Amino acid sequence: MVEFGHLYEKQYAVALFNKVRFDIEGGGGPQPQLLHRKNPLENKSIFSGSLFQYLEENKKWRNRFLFVPDSYNINYYDSKAAHDRRLHPKGTINCAGYKVLTSMEQYMDLFSNSLPGIKAKVGSSPFLKCATQFPLILWHPYARHYYFCVVTENEQQKWLAVLQDCVRHANDGLSEENKVQTPAFTDAVRLYRQAKGHYGTWDMMCGVPSQILSNLVMEDALPELRELISPRLKGKLHERQRNWMLISNAVYSLVQGQCQAQYEAVLQKCEAACSSLEASIRTDMDQIITSKEHVTNKIREVVLPKAEKLLKVSIQPYISSILDALMEPTSRGFSEVRNVFFKELVDMSKNTLNEGTKETVAQHMEKISMLAFHPVKMQSCYEKMEPLSLEGLQQRFDVSSPSVFVQRAQILMREQMDHAVYTFEQILYQSLESQCTEDLCKSVQRCQDRVIKKFDYDSSTVRKRFFPVKEAAVQRRHNLYRDSIVLSNSDPSLHLLGENPSIDWAGEYVGTQEEVDGAEKDSECGGKDEGGAPQKRRRMKQVVSMIQEEGSPVLPESCMEVPRVNDIPEEEEEEEEDGDGKENSDGKGSADQNGSASPRASENPPDLSDVLKEEEAKSEEQGKEEVPQKVESAPKSASIVEEKGKGGDNMPMVEEHLRSDL
């Protein structure tokens, strides 16, 4: 960390100079056409639901309620009731650096490699037995592993999409908005690794700076630690592997704490000197630029002949293959983003044509507004990048794996989808305010065409980020500069809308049609202000409706069943009741209001260990009887939305609409 600190201080000064120079001279790439939402997940949660978790303390499987807020950190609780009462979670998982595995075979392959020289015998049983056939395992090379499982394959796939989104978001921990700290940090890490002989990509450039630095330390320390401790581990194979994992996690936690403290100290030192350094840079800017160009020219004279020879022999012949390998899946991914967005708008246009009211449009916009953060709907886009293969290039250019490119492209896809959705809703909202109902369908169509054109331009611009060298981006059929048709300062009026907050479609239009229902809901919640007037409860809207009800004898598909309440806070009257009363009131309220609770569920739910035993003993019976019933109910989701809207259900409108696509 001392060595890294010296590198960081130097790179901080370089990054500050580059920022000041950019502020003075301007420049940069083409301006984006789509609007950018500043805080897309404000008052939103991503996901919540129940599944089984393996507890290493007592070596048993227990039911856990998982809640994913806008930070994408996974909080897990003993039950949904514990979450609703705002109790502290049993634990929190930051997914940076993790991989999501869906089979014990995948896990044991990675786990066995953690201790080289100690291999499992063929046919040997793993150290834990999964409670169902559908595991979900969070694996990390240094930190603790987490073991979950669900009942059905369909549920497993949907949980997989959510967990992968958590990993994707957590890995992207360095903000591009910070024009000094982020480039200073990444360049310091690159130079540190190059000093150690590592010139290629790095899979563990994941998370916030303290996590990345911890991975940097563990990359050097772990081999020595393994060599020191491995011979001293005793017991059976799985015991030695498990003990090694516990030791690695303990060391990683200690390293992370020290790295965070030392990084903050270095950063504070740099920021303290920032003002005086910036003043010096502004004063001596011309002299610094002149000196830099002079030194650059001197270096170029010495290096250029050798560099050009190396370029012609070892680089240029492979540029086309590199471009093809990257562009094929990348282009398919962005094309799928466009298709998913376009399909949602076409569906809205069709419904607007049939029911041409602003309330209908608002209901669909409530559904579309969080499309970019819906991991299940975006999964088809992300999957287009998975086939990326860099065979033949990995050794030549020291690319450890394509995961660096895959996750970066997926993050850019999500950003572009959100920009398109936000731009569309701002244009449409402005149009709804000024147009009559008769022109509603035409307005939607005009807004759609306008946004699609801007998306095509921006997606081409974004893909250039993979190819900083222009010569690499104009090869053969993948000419990004040809595809990027420049739009002349297209919409000056549009960019004025970029300062507007996200639109609450349910509150603007749908809510006005449901004032009576809203008053009834408020009276049920007991929410009144000091004057006795009903006061609307603010609910945290959830992007993905995949919550499982507690209290049913068999764990249902959490992706199919949605309870009546999915957010915080819990009602005051229920909070005042004791634990038994809380469980009974939750059970009754769930059956009365949601209407989807199992009729066989008793007021006092059975012990979860008994449930697990029943599930193992009767898995075939339940597979024939329970699952088809739930699957049949999925296509009826549209009618369910209408029934719940009339019945006064407390669920936010965004969940009502999103459920139909799950």
XYZ file of C-alpha atoms in Angstrom:
662
model
C 0.000 0.000 0.000
C 2.949 2.334 0.562
C 4.143 1.706 -2.994
C 0.624 2.163 -4.347
C 0.257 5.396 -2.358
C 3.277 6.956 -4.091
C 1.892 5.966 -7.502
C -1.536 7.338 -6.639
C -0.197 10.742 -5.566
C 1.615 11.131 -8.900
C -1.377 9.976 -10.950
C -3.701 12.250 -8.974
C -1.660 15.247 -10.134
C -1.743 13.983 -13.743
C -5.514 13.429 -13.632
C -6.059 16.882 -12.118
C -3.974 18.454 -14.888
C -5.979 16.620 -17.575
C -9.256 17.754 -16.028
C -8.171 21.397 -15.775
C -6.888 21.338 -19.352
C -10.158 19.832 -20.583
C -12.137 22.495 -18.697
C -10.088 25.230 -20.362
C -9.791 23.859 -23.893
C -13.020 21.870 -24.080
C -13.260 19.230 -26.767
C -14.252 15.626 -26.253
C -16.379 13.302 -28.325
C -19.810 13.798 -29.866
C -22.573 14.997 -27.586
C -25.149 12.354 -26.636
C -28.633 12.754 -28.085
C -30.529 10.939 -25.326
C -31.224 12.499 -21.940
C -29.494 11.081 -18.884
C -31.459 10.459 -15.705
C -29.561 11.645 -12.630
C -31.011 9.335 -9.989
C -32.962 6.549 -11.704
C -33.513 4.351 -8.642
C -34.729 7.018 -6.241
C -37.371 5.524 -3.905
C -37.047 2.171 -5.665
C -36.009 -1.285 -4.580
C -34.864 -3.941 -7.030
C -36.132 -7.211 -5.662
C -37.222 -9.212 -2.642
C -38.214 -12.817 -2.075
C -37.673 -15.982 -0.067
C -35.450 -18.983 -0.685
C -33.411 -21.536 1.263
C -29.944 -20.674 2.575
C -27.345 -23.084 3.913
C -26.071 -22.054 7.349
C -22.520 -23.205 7.976
C -22.831 -22.696 11.737
C -25.290 -25.574 12.219
C -24.989 -27.168 8.748
C -28.712 -26.804 8.051
C -30.888 -25.203 5.391
C -33.211 -22.447 6.537
C -35.688 -20.165 4.819
C -34.413 -16.626 4.300
C -36.056 -13.442 3.050
C -33.797 -11.467 0.692
C -34.224 -7.759 0.005
C -32.223 -5.907 -2.662
C -32.380 -2.080 -2.306
C -31.141 0.446 -4.852
C -27.553 -0.109 -3.670
C -27.736 -3.699 -5.002
C -26.340 -5.004 -1.716
C -28.294 -8.116 -0.713
C -29.805 -7.972 2.782
C -31.087 -11.264 4.176
C -33.503 -11.717 7.084
C -34.997 -14.584 9.070
C -38.409 -13.766 7.614
C -40.351 -11.154 5.702
C -41.927 -10.066 8.988
C -38.452 -9.194 10.327
C -37.844 -7.033 7.263
C -41.233 -5.349 7.540
C -40.568 -4.520 11.199
C -37.335 -2.820 10.074
C -35.121 -5.126 12.093
C -31.436 -5.264 11.232
C -30.668 -7.890 8.573
C -28.906 -11.097 9.564
C -26.266 -10.178 7.026
C -25.469 -8.112 3.935
C -23.751 -9.358 0.788
C -21.746 -7.016 -1.405
C -21.484 -8.976 -4.648
C -18.331 -7.353 -6.065
C -15.991 -10.041 -7.380
C -18.504 -12.866 -7.001
C -19.661 -15.377 -9.598
C -23.151 -16.876 -9.591
C -23.120 -20.661 -10.069
C -26.127 -22.891 -10.693
C -24.703 -26.367 -10.071
C -22.621 -28.120 -7.452
C -20.335 -29.420 -10.217
C -19.376 -25.864 -11.208
C -18.793 -24.980 -7.590
C -16.677 -28.027 -6.748
C -14.457 -27.419 -9.793
C -13.654 -23.898 -8.586
C -13.513 -24.928 -4.946
C -11.080 -27.792 -5.598
C -8.699 -25.442 -7.397
C -8.465 -23.221 -4.316
C -5.914 -25.630 -2.803
C -3.561 -26.839 -5.559
C -2.136 -30.278 -4.897
C -5.180 -31.362 -2.890
C -7.633 -32.948 -5.280
C -10.892 -34.689 -4.572
C -11.166 -38.363 -5.415
C -13.379 -39.332 -8.321
C -16.937 -39.760 -7.111
C -16.280 -38.208 -3.705
C -19.280 -36.414 -2.240
C -19.192 -32.636 -1.703
C -19.061 -31.228 1.812
C -22.684 -30.053 1.593
C -25.778 -31.629 0.094
C -28.102 -29.255 -1.685
C -31.682 -29.362 -0.402
C -33.151 -29.166 -3.921
C -31.985 -29.744 -7.476
C -31.714 -26.012 -8.147
C -28.831 -24.382 -6.242
C -27.640 -20.780 -6.495
C -24.116 -20.305 -5.176
C -22.168 -17.067 -4.799
C -18.474 -17.891 -5.211
C -15.526 -15.569 -4.551
C -11.801 -16.367 -4.849
C -11.032 -14.836 -1.433
C -14.241 -14.049 0.475
C -16.963 -16.162 2.045
C -19.226 -18.243 -0.184
C -23.031 -18.179 0.047
C -25.283 -21.149 -0.702
C -28.943 -20.835 -1.686
C -31.457 -23.077 -3.403
C -34.984 -22.851 -4.801
C -37.705 -25.314 -5.725
C -38.099 -25.032 -9.503
C -35.875 -24.419 -12.505
C -38.008 -21.483 -13.633
C -37.511 -19.806 -10.289
C -33.790 -20.553 -10.404
C -33.429 -18.772 -13.745
C -35.170 -15.650 -12.493
C -33.157 -15.531 -9.279
C -30.044 -16.048 -11.410
C -30.891 -12.951 -13.470
C -31.308 -10.856 -10.314
C -28.129 -12.100 -8.624
C -26.094 -11.572 -11.786
C -27.416 -8.014 -11.936
C -26.257 -7.474 -8.344
C -22.779 -8.741 -9.287
C -22.719 -6.617 -12.434
C -23.660 -3.453 -10.546
C -21.285 -4.076 -7.622
C -18.357 -4.741 -9.958
C -18.921 -1.359 -11.594
C -17.893 0.530 -8.477
C -15.758 3.320 -9.965
C -17.784 6.361 -10.947
C -17.055 7.878 -14.344
C -18.455 11.164 -13.067
C -15.362 11.730 -10.934
C -12.836 13.015 -13.460
C -9.868 13.041 -11.068
C -10.120 10.232 -8.506
C -11.232 7.502 -10.909
C -8.549 7.938 -13.625
C -5.900 8.487 -10.945
C -6.900 5.265 -9.219
C -7.155 3.095 -12.338
C -3.817 4.335 -13.691
C -2.128 3.757 -10.334
C -3.468 0.182 -10.226
C -2.319 -0.420 -13.810
C 1.194 0.883 -13.101
C 1.425 -1.106 -9.868
C 0.509 -4.349 -11.654
C 2.859 -3.591 -14.541
C 5.683 -3.167 -12.038
C 4.873 -6.716 -10.896
C 4.987 -7.984 -14.483
C 1.217 -8.059 -15.155
C 0.379 -6.214 -18.379
C -2.955 -7.767 -19.329
C -6.539 -7.375 -18.216
C -7.495 -8.167 -14.627
C -10.700 -9.934 -13.625
C -10.629 -8.633 -10.050
C -10.827 -4.928 -10.928
C -14.194 -5.139 -9.175
C -16.003 -2.904 -6.729
C -15.016 0.263 -4.912
C -11.354 1.274 -4.429
C -10.930 -0.489 -1.069
C -12.179 -3.773 -2.572
C -9.949 -3.447 -5.638
C -6.917 -2.730 -3.454
C -7.759 -5.733 -1.282
C -7.839 -7.900 -4.399
C -4.500 -6.388 -5.406
C -2.954 -7.342 -2.062
C -4.505 -10.821 -2.078
C -3.185 -11.457 -5.593
C 0.345 -11.234 -4.166
C -0.259 -12.546 -0.654
C -2.522 -15.540 -1.311
C 0.077 -17.833 -2.955
C 2.487 -17.296 -0.056
C -0.299 -17.772 2.471
C -1.454 -20.970 0.764
C 2.073 -22.380 0.692
C 2.500 -21.615 4.383
C -0.848 -22.917 5.665
C -1.833 -25.706 3.264
C 0.555 -28.359 4.691
C -0.773 -27.698 8.204
C -4.440 -28.292 7.390
C -5.647 -31.595 8.840
C -8.734 -33.741 8.432
C -10.713 -34.978 5.480
C -10.538 -33.292 2.127
C -13.736 -31.276 2.479
C -12.723 -30.195 5.993
C -9.370 -28.896 4.750
C -11.057 -27.084 1.863
C -13.667 -25.554 4.145
C -11.049 -24.466 6.709
C -8.975 -22.889 3.962
C -12.008 -20.937 2.785
C -12.600 -19.646 6.329
C -8.942 -18.622 6.669
C -8.977 -16.874 3.292
C -12.155 -14.979 4.205
C -10.703 -13.874 7.563
C -7.497 -12.622 5.928
C -9.475 -10.870 3.187
C -11.597 -9.045 5.779
C -8.482 -7.842 7.619
C -6.836 -6.732 4.383
C -9.960 -4.876 3.293
C -10.128 -2.916 6.545
C -6.495 -1.850 6.320
C -6.708 -1.005 2.613
C -9.733 1.191 3.169
C -8.049 3.114 5.985
C -4.821 3.642 4.049
C -6.586 4.594 0.819
C -8.692 7.173 2.635
C -5.532 8.619 4.188
C -3.819 8.932 0.785
C -6.946 10.415 -0.792
C -7.328 12.929 2.021
C -3.698 13.994 1.583
C -4.193 14.508 -2.174
C -7.431 16.430 -1.740
C -5.832 18.691 0.872
C -3.206 19.741 -1.671
C -5.683 19.903 -4.555
C -6.489 23.631 -4.385
C -2.892 24.838 -4.399
C -1.952 22.288 -7.065
C -4.810 23.385 -9.317
C -3.791 27.027 -8.929
C -0.233 26.155 -9.984
C -1.509 24.161 -12.958
C -3.663 27.034 -14.186
C -0.782 29.486 -13.790
C 1.793 27.318 -15.571
C -0.527 25.542 -18.023
C 1.245 26.745 -21.202
C 4.680 25.923 -19.857
C 3.572 22.451 -18.738
C 2.067 21.676 -22.154
C 5.209 22.883 -23.948
C 7.465 20.783 -21.717
C 5.240 17.744 -22.147
C 5.323 18.008 -25.955
C 9.111 18.457 -25.918
C 9.643 15.325 -23.802
C 7.118 13.381 -25.873
C 8.928 14.209 -29.100
C 12.275 13.137 -27.620
C 10.801 9.796 -26.533
C 9.074 9.327 -29.884
C 12.367 9.715 -31.768
C 13.880 6.848 -29.793
C 10.877 4.543 -29.539
C 8.950 5.104 -32.787
C 11.031 2.928 -35.180
C 10.841 -0.099 -32.891
C 7.196 0.553 -32.051
C 6.168 0.765 -35.720
C 7.943 -2.506 -36.477
C 6.217 -4.217 -33.576
C 2.881 -2.737 -34.642
C 3.160 -4.052 -38.204
C 4.286 -7.531 -37.162
C 2.379 -8.246 -33.954
C -0.625 -5.905 -33.815
C -2.037 -4.841 -37.178
C -2.539 -8.370 -38.572
C -4.845 -9.155 -35.659
C -6.895 -5.955 -35.463
C -9.586 -7.299 -37.779
C -10.005 -10.511 -35.799
C -10.111 -8.563 -32.529
C -12.766 -6.276 -33.935
C -14.835 -9.171 -35.257
C -14.613 -11.029 -31.949
C -15.767 -7.981 -29.996
C -18.217 -6.419 -32.420
C -20.388 -9.437 -33.236
C -21.775 -10.006 -29.714
C -21.645 -6.308 -28.826
C -23.734 -5.319 -31.834
C -26.204 -8.129 -31.154
C -26.521 -6.970 -27.559
C -27.292 -3.349 -28.400
C -29.632 -4.499 -31.153
C -31.510 -6.595 -28.595
C -31.752 -3.560 -26.289
C -33.368 -1.669 -29.155
C -35.745 -4.576 -29.849
C -36.835 -4.919 -26.212
C -37.440 -1.175 -25.931
C -39.270 -1.062 -29.274
C -41.474 -4.034 -28.327
C -42.577 -2.331 -25.118
C -43.495 0.821 -27.037
C -45.383 -1.145 -29.700
C -47.398 -2.901 -26.997
C -48.220 0.460 -25.473
C -49.265 1.865 -28.863
C -51.614 -1.063 -29.460
C -53.276 -0.643 -26.087
C -53.512 3.106 -26.584
C -55.262 2.493 -29.891
C -57.838 0.285 -28.154
C -58.235 2.386 -25.009
C -57.141 5.889 -25.935
C -56.944 7.520 -22.512
C -54.094 9.212 -20.708
C -54.665 6.862 -17.784
C -53.945 3.864 -20.032
C -50.738 5.473 -21.263
C -49.706 6.257 -17.686
C -50.255 2.653 -16.624
C -47.970 1.419 -19.389
C -45.361 4.081 -18.690
C -45.319 3.052 -15.039
C -44.389 -0.382 -16.329
C -41.772 0.826 -18.817
C -40.086 3.474 -16.642
C -37.837 0.951 -14.823
C -37.255 -1.326 -17.803
C -33.463 -0.886 -17.744
C -33.273 -2.105 -14.140
C -35.503 -5.125 -14.649
C -32.903 -7.936 -14.775
C -35.355 -10.542 -16.074
C -36.502 -8.415 -19.010
C -32.939 -7.281 -19.747
C -31.566 -10.818 -19.548
C -32.018 -11.448 -23.276
C -29.827 -8.385 -23.960
C -27.135 -9.456 -21.526
C -27.066 -13.000 -22.902
C -26.039 -11.722 -26.327
C -22.630 -10.828 -24.866
C -22.054 -14.181 -23.169
C -20.770 -15.992 -26.312
C -17.875 -13.517 -26.568
C -14.758 -15.567 -27.182
C -11.230 -14.278 -27.515
C -9.564 -17.588 -28.340
C -6.158 -17.037 -29.883
C -6.065 -13.481 -28.571
C -5.932 -14.206 -24.850
C -2.346 -15.459 -24.818
C -1.092 -13.072 -27.483
C -2.425 -9.954 -25.735
C -2.517 -11.296 -22.169
C -6.300 -11.129 -21.825
C -7.135 -13.184 -18.736
C -10.776 -13.717 -19.719
C -13.503 -11.967 -21.730
C -15.486 -11.177 -18.559
C -13.967 -7.668 -18.428
C -15.448 -6.842 -21.833
C -18.709 -8.699 -21.224
C -19.623 -6.889 -18.004
C -18.593 -3.493 -19.344
C -20.774 -3.953 -22.418
C -23.699 -5.078 -20.256
C -23.396 -1.990 -18.065
C -23.410 0.219 -21.168
C -26.502 -1.610 -22.458
C -28.359 -0.898 -19.252
C -27.325 2.757 -19.334
C -28.483 3.162 -22.926
C -31.818 1.522 -22.167
C -32.406 3.879 -19.241
C -31.418 6.916 -21.316
C -33.890 5.873 -24.019
C -36.704 5.241 -21.524
C -36.100 8.519 -19.685
C -35.979 10.513 -22.937
C -39.178 8.884 -24.156
C -41.092 9.552 -20.956
C -40.013 13.204 -20.847
C -41.036 13.808 -24.470
C -44.287 11.894 -24.036
C -45.178 13.701 -20.814
C -44.652 17.059 -22.498
C -46.833 15.890 -25.389
C -49.611 14.657 -23.080
C -49.722 18.015 -21.348
C -50.291 19.878 -24.602
C -52.312 17.457 -26.765
C -55.879 16.262 -26.640
C -56.887 12.621 -26.235
C -57.806 12.213 -29.917
C -54.166 12.616 -30.993
C -52.832 10.334 -28.253
C -51.863 7.375 -30.433
C -50.126 9.606 -32.977
C -48.235 11.379 -30.196
C -46.943 8.071 -28.862
C -45.827 7.071 -32.355
C -44.041 10.379 -32.985
C -42.230 10.200 -29.649
C -41.246 6.611 -30.362
C -39.731 7.420 -33.772
C -37.892 10.405 -32.361
C -36.296 8.435 -29.525
C -35.376 5.411 -31.655
C -33.335 7.646 -33.987
C -31.478 9.123 -31.045
C -30.875 5.665 -29.591
C -29.319 4.454 -32.854
C -26.919 7.396 -32.839
C -25.954 7.074 -29.177
C -25.540 3.288 -29.240
C -23.069 3.627 -32.106
C -21.183 6.302 -30.183
C -21.086 4.193 -27.027
C -19.721 1.144 -28.832
C -16.702 3.203 -29.884
C -15.543 3.116 -26.278
C -14.297 -0.385 -26.953
C -12.040 0.913 -29.729
C -10.075 4.041 -28.746
C -7.993 3.811 -31.937
C -10.023 5.021 -34.896
C -8.189 2.714 -37.321
C -9.530 -0.250 -35.346
C -13.104 0.973 -35.553
C -13.340 1.380 -39.325
C -12.353 -2.117 -40.366
C -14.453 -3.980 -42.917
C -18.190 -4.145 -42.217
C -18.024 -2.850 -38.630
C -17.444 0.832 -39.363
C -18.680 2.660 -36.288
C -17.715 6.046 -37.719
C -19.745 5.348 -40.838
C -22.700 4.052 -38.785
C -22.671 7.106 -36.537
C -24.582 9.603 -38.654
C -23.945 12.960 -37.014
C -27.067 14.773 -35.903
C -26.503 18.522 -35.961
C -27.229 19.994 -32.515
C -30.438 18.111 -32.934
C -32.804 19.037 -30.144
C -31.851 22.105 -28.114
C -35.344 22.108 -26.609
C -35.029 18.459 -25.622
C -31.974 19.016 -23.451
C -33.939 21.505 -21.376
C -36.052 18.530 -20.259
C -32.959 16.768 -18.959
C -33.137 18.690 -15.692
C -36.621 17.368 -14.942
C -37.041 14.610 -12.340
C -38.456 11.198 -13.173
C -42.216 11.261 -13.658
C -44.558 9.596 -11.191
C -47.027 8.294 -13.769
C -49.277 6.628 -11.221
C -49.500 9.804 -9.185
C -49.993 12.106 -12.185
C -52.739 10.235 -14.023
C -53.702 6.872 -12.557
C -54.000 8.246 -9.047
C -56.605 10.805 -10.082
C -58.875 8.012 -11.237
C -58.499 6.055 -8.001
C -58.998 8.682 -5.322
C -61.752 6.674 -3.659
C -59.643 3.529 -3.591
C -56.692 5.524 -2.309
C -58.753 6.916 0.549
C -59.853 3.390 1.464
C -56.240 2.205 1.464
C -55.173 5.100 3.659
C -57.928 4.366 6.143
C -56.826 0.722 6.270
C -53.252 1.822 6.941
C -54.379 4.193 9.651
C -52.472 7.020 8.014
C -53.853 10.450 8.996
C -52.266 13.782 9.525
C -52.739 15.963 12.578
C -55.982 17.382 11.218
C -57.479 13.947 10.770
C -57.345 13.979 6.973
C -56.215 10.809 5.179
C -52.533 10.870 4.378
C -51.068 8.761 1.568
C -48.351 6.363 2.599
C -45.151 6.649 0.623
C -44.193 3.249 -0.660
C -40.907 2.115 -2.066
C -41.705 0.778 -5.524
C -40.072 -2.480 -6.471
C -38.741 -3.112 -9.964
C -39.113 -6.908 -10.002
C -42.149 -8.549 -8.392
C -40.851 -11.928 -7.348
C -41.708 -12.195 -3.677
C -42.703 -15.427 -2.024
C -45.402 -15.628 0.601
C -44.450 -17.001 3.993
C -46.464 -19.690 5.721
C -47.184 -22.075 2.857
C -46.260 -25.756 3.422
C -44.277 -25.904 0.177
C -41.986 -23.116 -0.978
C -43.875 -21.686 -3.982
C -42.302 -20.093 -6.996
C -41.351 -16.686 -5.684
C -41.445 -15.349 -9.219
C -45.103 -16.295 -9.623
C -46.710 -15.168 -6.404
C -46.716 -11.598 -5.167
C -47.921 -10.593 -1.693
C -50.054 -7.643 -0.807
C -47.266 -5.531 0.730
C -43.772 -5.388 -0.659
C -42.186 -2.359 0.881
C -41.387 -0.483 4.014
C -42.907 0.762 6.330
C -45.182 -1.763 8.023
C -48.480 -0.583 9.450
C -48.297 1.002 12.877
C -51.015 -1.162 14.391
C -49.199 -4.340 13.390
C -45.889 -3.055 14.744
C -47.418 -2.637 18.195
C -48.559 -6.264 18.338
C -46.377 -8.963 19.828
C -44.581 -11.652 17.800
C -47.432 -14.190 17.750
C -50.015 -11.603 16.904
C -47.761 -10.327 14.121
C -47.536 -13.750 12.473
C -51.273 -14.343 12.677
C -52.186 -10.909 11.342
C -49.727 -11.301 8.470
C -51.115 -14.677 7.585
C -54.717 -13.475 7.539
C -53.986 -10.230 5.742
C -52.076 -12.098 3.097
C -54.914 -14.497 2.416
C -57.586 -11.810 2.442
C -55.940 -9.144 0.329
C -53.670 -11.031 -2.025
C -56.002 -13.847 -2.741
C -53.126 -16.042 -3.874
C -52.207 -17.623 -0.554
C -52.491 -21.396 -0.502
C -55.825 -22.588 0.980
C -53.889 -25.295 2.798
C -51.743 -22.792 4.670
C -52.466 -22.803 8.384
C -52.405 -19.817 10.707
C -49.270 -21.175 12.372
C -46.866 -22.159 9.587
C -44.941 -25.424 10.024
C -41.268 -25.506 10.960
C -39.057 -24.882 7.965
C -36.926 -27.950 8.612
C -40.077 -30.089 8.424
C -41.053 -28.298 5.245
C -37.676 -29.114 3.766
C -38.001 -32.791 4.671
C -41.464 -32.933 3.125
C -40.132 -31.244 0.000
C -37.349 -33.824 -0.359
C -39.712 -36.771 0.263
C -42.482 -35.564 -2.050
C -40.572 -33.675 -4.748
C -42.027 -35.755 -7.575
C -45.603 -35.374 -6.337
C -45.249 -31.632 -5.918
C -43.611 -31.332 -9.307
C -46.754 -32.807 -10.866
C -49.361 -31.099 -8.734
C -48.061 -27.722 -7.542
C -45.934 -26.323 -10.359
C -48.428 -26.685 -13.237
C -51.064 -24.836 -11.232
C -48.745 -21.860 -10.801
C -47.592 -21.885 -14.389
C -51.166 -21.848 -15.622
C -51.850 -18.732 -13.615
C -49.103 -16.711 -15.315
C -50.945 -15.876 -18.569
C -53.856 -14.516 -16.570
C -51.760 -11.766 -15.070
C -53.410 -9.077 -17.165
C -56.828 -9.849 -15.725
C -55.309 -10.112 -12.272
C -54.026 -6.556 -12.613
C -57.533 -5.317 -13.333
C -59.066 -7.297 -10.469
C -56.478 -6.058 -8.003
C -56.920 -2.491 -9.163
C -60.627 -2.749 -8.409
C -60.112 -4.612 -5.179
C -57.975 -1.931 -3.596
C -54.753 -3.894 -3.348
C -51.908 -1.967 -1.719
C -49.261 -3.013 -4.235
C -47.581 -0.173 -6.191
C -48.652 0.076 -9.811
C -45.173 -0.680 -11.145
C -45.283 -4.174 -9.655
C -48.746 -4.843 -11.015
C -47.572 -4.298 -14.578
C -44.161 -5.917 -14.307
C -45.637 -9.143 -12.999
C -47.261 -9.989 -16.326
C -43.848 -10.418 -17.960
C -42.392 -12.691 -15.292
